[in-house]
Amino acid sequence: MEQIANQVIFGLLALVIVVCSILTVTTRRILRAATYLLFVLFATAGIYFQLDYTFLGAVQLAVYAGGIVVLFVFSILLTSHPGDKSELLTPKKRVVGLIASIFGAIVCGYTLFTYPFFTKPLTSVITGEVDMKEIGHALMGMDKFQYLLPFEAVSVLLLACIIGGIMIARKR
């Protein structure tokens, strides 16, 4: 019975992710798009919690749903009016977007169907959660497969986005 409940919850979370993702890219109101993105990030955190990845779920809520969406909303409100609608797409842009979407779907499908999932025996299966000390060393280390340099690069990119948003707002 518990397995059926987990499958139903996963199905609901996946449905929320798919529907809100589509709404995020199809709505013409930019503030609604940020709200739909927030729902996608919440549902993704729900899947992490369902898989017993509590640390990853908490990071998803705190960093992405909490921080990044607030940054998006702040920059939206700083650079435009909340009720503004985006302009309608020209037919040429629609065709280019459709072609890019179909190409991306083909690449993703090809990758999923040709990748040899589970052909090698799993020798080092991690059971339970990974120790916080190991996660900290992986995130803040500078060796191979550690993430300090990409983290700093993303922080510089976000700083540049904030400065760009402020410069655009000051010109108005």
mmCIF file of C-alpha atoms in Angstrom:
data_model
loop_
_atom_site.group_PDB
_atom_site.id
_atom_site.type_symbol
_atom_site.label_atom_id
_atom_site.label_comp_id
_atom_site.label_asym_id
_atom_site.label_seq_id
_atom_site.Cartn_x
_atom_site.Cartn_y
_atom_site.Cartn_z
ATOM 1 C CA MET A 1 0.000 0.000 0.000
ATOM 2 C CA GLU A 2 2.871 2.366 0.792
ATOM 3 C CA GLN A 3 4.442 1.741 -2.604
ATOM 4 C CA ILE A 4 1.193 2.667 -4.364
ATOM 5 C CA ALA A 5 0.959 5.865 -2.308
ATOM 6 C CA ASN A 6 4.560 6.745 -3.249
ATOM 7 C CA GLN A 7 3.782 6.193 -6.918
ATOM 8 C CA VAL A 8 0.656 8.358 -6.716
ATOM 9 C CA ILE A 9 2.572 11.158 -4.967
ATOM 10 C CA PHE A 10 5.376 10.911 -7.521
ATOM 11 C CA GLY A 11 2.831 11.060 -10.341
ATOM 12 C CA LEU A 12 1.197 14.154 -8.850
ATOM 13 C CA LEU A 13 4.541 15.901 -8.350
ATOM 14 C CA ALA A 14 5.631 15.004 -11.891
ATOM 15 C CA LEU A 15 2.315 16.324 -13.241
ATOM 16 C CA VAL A 16 2.782 19.596 -11.338
ATOM 17 C CA ILE A 17 6.314 19.910 -12.745
ATOM 18 C CA VAL A 18 5.207 19.282 -16.331
ATOM 19 C CA VAL A 19 2.125 21.541 -16.221
ATOM 20 C CA CYS A 20 3.856 24.416 -14.427
ATOM 21 C CA SER A 21 6.886 24.138 -16.725
ATOM 22 C CA ILE A 22 4.655 24.510 -19.761
ATOM 23 C CA LEU A 23 2.814 27.401 -18.118
ATOM 24 C CA THR A 24 6.140 29.060 -17.268
ATOM 25 C CA VAL A 25 7.196 29.303 -20.888
ATOM 26 C CA THR A 26 3.773 29.981 -22.421
ATOM 27 C CA THR A 27 2.360 32.697 -20.170
ATOM 28 C CA ARG A 28 2.625 36.272 -21.353
ATOM 29 C CA ARG A 29 2.780 37.769 -17.855
ATOM 30 C CA ILE A 30 6.322 37.685 -16.554
ATOM 31 C CA LEU A 31 5.416 37.692 -12.856
ATOM 32 C CA ARG A 32 3.165 34.672 -13.384
ATOM 33 C CA ALA A 33 6.054 32.919 -15.119
ATOM 34 C CA ALA A 34 8.187 33.434 -12.005
ATOM 35 C CA THR A 35 5.355 32.058 -9.857
ATOM 36 C CA TYR A 36 5.008 28.959 -12.042
ATOM 37 C CA LEU A 37 8.780 28.492 -11.829
ATOM 38 C CA LEU A 38 8.453 28.606 -8.050
ATOM 39 C CA PHE A 39 5.867 25.800 -8.186
ATOM 40 C CA VAL A 40 8.204 23.728 -10.373
ATOM 41 C CA LEU A 41 11.022 24.168 -7.863
ATOM 42 C CA PHE A 42 8.733 23.240 -4.945
ATOM 43 C CA ALA A 43 7.604 20.059 -6.717
ATOM 44 C CA THR A 44 11.213 19.172 -7.509
ATOM 45 C CA ALA A 45 12.054 19.540 -3.819
ATOM 46 C CA GLY A 46 9.074 17.282 -3.073
ATOM 47 C CA ILE A 47 10.579 14.570 -5.279
ATOM 48 C CA TYR A 48 13.918 14.933 -3.486
ATOM 49 C CA PHE A 49 12.176 14.546 -0.126
ATOM 50 C CA GLN A 50 10.283 11.519 -1.415
ATOM 51 C CA LEU A 51 13.604 9.920 -2.399
ATOM 52 C CA ASP A 52 14.929 10.606 1.145
ATOM 53 C CA TYR A 53 17.443 13.170 -0.102
ATOM 54 C CA THR A 54 16.578 15.581 2.673
ATOM 55 C CA PHE A 55 19.700 17.703 2.313
ATOM 56 C CA LEU A 56 19.200 18.130 -1.423
ATOM 57 C CA GLY A 57 15.502 18.930 -0.901
ATOM 58 C CA ALA A 58 16.332 21.535 1.721
ATOM 59 C CA VAL A 59 18.952 23.113 -0.550
ATOM 60 C CA GLN A 60 16.409 23.132 -3.387
ATOM 61 C CA LEU A 61 13.933 25.013 -1.201
ATOM 62 C CA ALA A 62 16.416 27.400 0.368
ATOM 63 C CA VAL A 63 18.636 28.260 -2.576
ATOM 64 C CA TYR A 64 16.438 27.937 -5.640
ATOM 65 C CA ALA A 65 12.859 28.362 -4.457
ATOM 66 C CA GLY A 66 13.888 30.873 -1.806
ATOM 67 C CA GLY A 67 16.823 32.773 -3.222
ATOM 68 C CA ILE A 68 16.791 32.583 -6.987
ATOM 69 C CA VAL A 69 13.047 33.170 -7.392
ATOM 70 C CA VAL A 70 13.219 36.159 -5.031
ATOM 71 C CA LEU A 71 16.089 37.479 -7.161
ATOM 72 C CA PHE A 72 13.997 36.974 -10.316
ATOM 73 C CA VAL A 73 10.975 38.715 -8.817
ATOM 74 C CA PHE A 74 13.165 41.563 -7.571
ATOM 75 C CA SER A 75 14.717 42.055 -11.000
ATOM 76 C CA ILE A 76 11.302 41.800 -12.707
ATOM 77 C CA LEU A 77 9.818 44.440 -10.437
ATOM 78 C CA LEU A 78 12.914 46.604 -10.844
ATOM 79 C CA THR A 79 12.950 46.553 -14.635
ATOM 80 C CA SER A 80 9.255 46.412 -15.596
ATOM 81 C CA HIS A 81 5.766 46.954 -14.296
ATOM 82 C CA PRO A 82 4.129 43.925 -12.643
ATOM 83 C CA GLY A 83 1.129 43.904 -14.994
ATOM 84 C CA ASP A 84 3.145 44.127 -18.216
ATOM 85 C CA LYS A 85 2.535 41.492 -20.844
ATOM 86 C CA SER A 86 5.275 40.253 -23.105
ATOM 87 C CA GLU A 87 4.980 41.063 -26.770
ATOM 88 C CA LEU A 88 3.444 38.576 -29.172
ATOM 89 C CA LEU A 89 5.875 36.417 -31.091
ATOM 90 C CA THR A 90 6.221 36.817 -34.809
ATOM 91 C CA PRO A 91 5.484 33.731 -36.921
ATOM 92 C CA LYS A 92 9.193 33.449 -37.789
ATOM 93 C CA LYS A 93 10.150 33.303 -34.097
ATOM 94 C CA ARG A 94 7.445 30.703 -33.456
ATOM 95 C CA VAL A 95 8.774 28.474 -36.241
ATOM 96 C CA VAL A 96 12.378 28.819 -35.032
ATOM 97 C CA GLY A 97 11.265 28.018 -31.462
ATOM 98 C CA LEU A 98 9.287 24.995 -32.636
ATOM 99 C CA ILE A 99 12.238 23.682 -34.650
ATOM 100 C CA ALA A 100 14.588 24.176 -31.682
ATOM 101 C CA SER A 101 12.125 22.409 -29.370
ATOM 102 C CA ILE A 102 11.729 19.440 -31.704
ATOM 103 C CA PHE A 103 15.503 19.199 -32.148
ATOM 104 C CA GLY A 104 15.998 19.297 -28.354
ATOM 105 C CA ALA A 105 13.362 16.589 -27.859
ATOM 106 C CA ILE A 106 15.052 14.389 -30.480
ATOM 107 C CA VAL A 107 18.467 14.822 -28.832
ATOM 108 C CA CYS A 108 17.040 14.041 -25.369
ATOM 109 C CA GLY A 109 15.125 11.019 -26.670
ATOM 110 C CA TYR A 110 18.152 9.679 -28.528
ATOM 111 C CA THR A 111 20.310 10.095 -25.437
ATOM 112 C CA LEU A 112 17.788 8.377 -23.173
ATOM 113 C CA PHE A 113 17.166 5.444 -25.481
ATOM 114 C CA THR A 114 20.769 4.767 -26.476
ATOM 115 C CA TYR A 115 22.504 5.213 -23.109
ATOM 116 C CA PRO A 116 23.303 1.823 -21.554
ATOM 117 C CA PHE A 117 21.556 2.225 -18.195
ATOM 118 C CA PHE A 118 22.528 -0.400 -15.616
ATOM 119 C CA THR A 119 24.610 -2.553 -17.938
ATOM 120 C CA LYS A 120 27.478 -2.570 -15.465
ATOM 121 C CA PRO A 121 26.960 -4.123 -12.044
ATOM 122 C CA LEU A 122 26.524 -1.527 -9.325
ATOM 123 C CA THR A 123 29.495 -2.169 -7.058
ATOM 124 C CA SER A 124 29.391 0.926 -4.910
ATOM 125 C CA VAL A 125 25.754 1.581 -4.145
ATOM 126 C CA ILE A 126 25.294 4.255 -1.513
ATOM 127 C CA THR A 127 22.627 3.297 0.943
ATOM 128 C CA GLY A 128 20.940 6.030 2.943
ATOM 129 C CA GLU A 129 22.161 9.576 3.043
ATOM 130 C CA VAL A 130 25.665 10.767 2.395
ATOM 131 C CA ASP A 131 27.461 12.255 5.396
ATOM 132 C CA MET A 132 27.329 16.068 5.604
ATOM 133 C CA LYS A 133 31.106 16.223 5.912
ATOM 134 C CA GLU A 134 31.505 14.461 2.548
ATOM 135 C CA ILE A 135 28.991 16.816 0.930
ATOM 136 C CA GLY A 136 30.826 19.830 2.370
ATOM 137 C CA HIS A 137 34.189 18.615 1.077
ATOM 138 C CA ALA A 138 32.711 17.936 -2.365
ATOM 139 C CA LEU A 139 31.083 21.362 -2.574
ATOM 140 C CA MET A 140 33.957 23.429 -1.242
ATOM 141 C CA GLY A 141 36.920 21.499 -2.634
ATOM 142 C CA MET A 142 39.005 22.451 -5.648
ATOM 143 C CA ASP A 143 40.013 18.975 -6.798
ATOM 144 C CA LYS A 144 38.494 16.989 -9.657
ATOM 145 C CA PHE A 145 34.703 16.559 -9.287
ATOM 146 C CA GLN A 146 34.470 19.290 -6.665
ATOM 147 C CA TYR A 147 32.427 22.438 -7.061
ATOM 148 C CA LEU A 148 34.041 25.537 -5.572
ATOM 149 C CA LEU A 149 35.118 27.046 -8.899
ATOM 150 C CA PRO A 150 31.725 26.553 -10.664
ATOM 151 C CA PHE A 151 29.969 27.938 -7.594
ATOM 152 C CA GLU A 152 32.100 31.072 -7.693
ATOM 153 C CA ALA A 153 31.551 31.427 -11.450
ATOM 154 C CA VAL A 154 27.773 31.293 -10.969
ATOM 155 C CA SER A 155 27.971 33.862 -8.169
ATOM 156 C CA VAL A 156 29.903 36.262 -10.429
ATOM 157 C CA LEU A 157 27.321 35.680 -13.193
ATOM 158 C CA LEU A 158 24.459 36.474 -10.793
ATOM 159 C CA LEU A 159 26.267 39.621 -9.650
ATOM 160 C CA ALA A 160 26.606 40.714 -13.278
ATOM 161 C CA CYS A 161 22.867 40.099 -13.795
ATOM 162 C CA ILE A 162 22.007 42.225 -10.769
ATOM 163 C CA ILE A 163 24.262 45.063 -11.935
ATOM 164 C CA GLY A 164 22.759 44.825 -15.435
ATOM 165 C CA GLY A 165 19.233 44.990 -14.017
ATOM 166 C CA ILE A 166 20.107 48.035 -11.947
ATOM 167 C CA MET A 167 21.678 49.750 -14.966
ATOM 168 C CA ILE A 168 18.578 49.077 -17.073
ATOM 169 C CA ALA A 169 16.319 50.384 -14.315
ATOM 170 C CA ARG A 170 18.395 53.541 -13.864
ATOM 171 C CA LYS A 171 18.144 54.417 -17.561
ATOM 172 C CA ARG A 172 14.357 54.562 -17.267
#
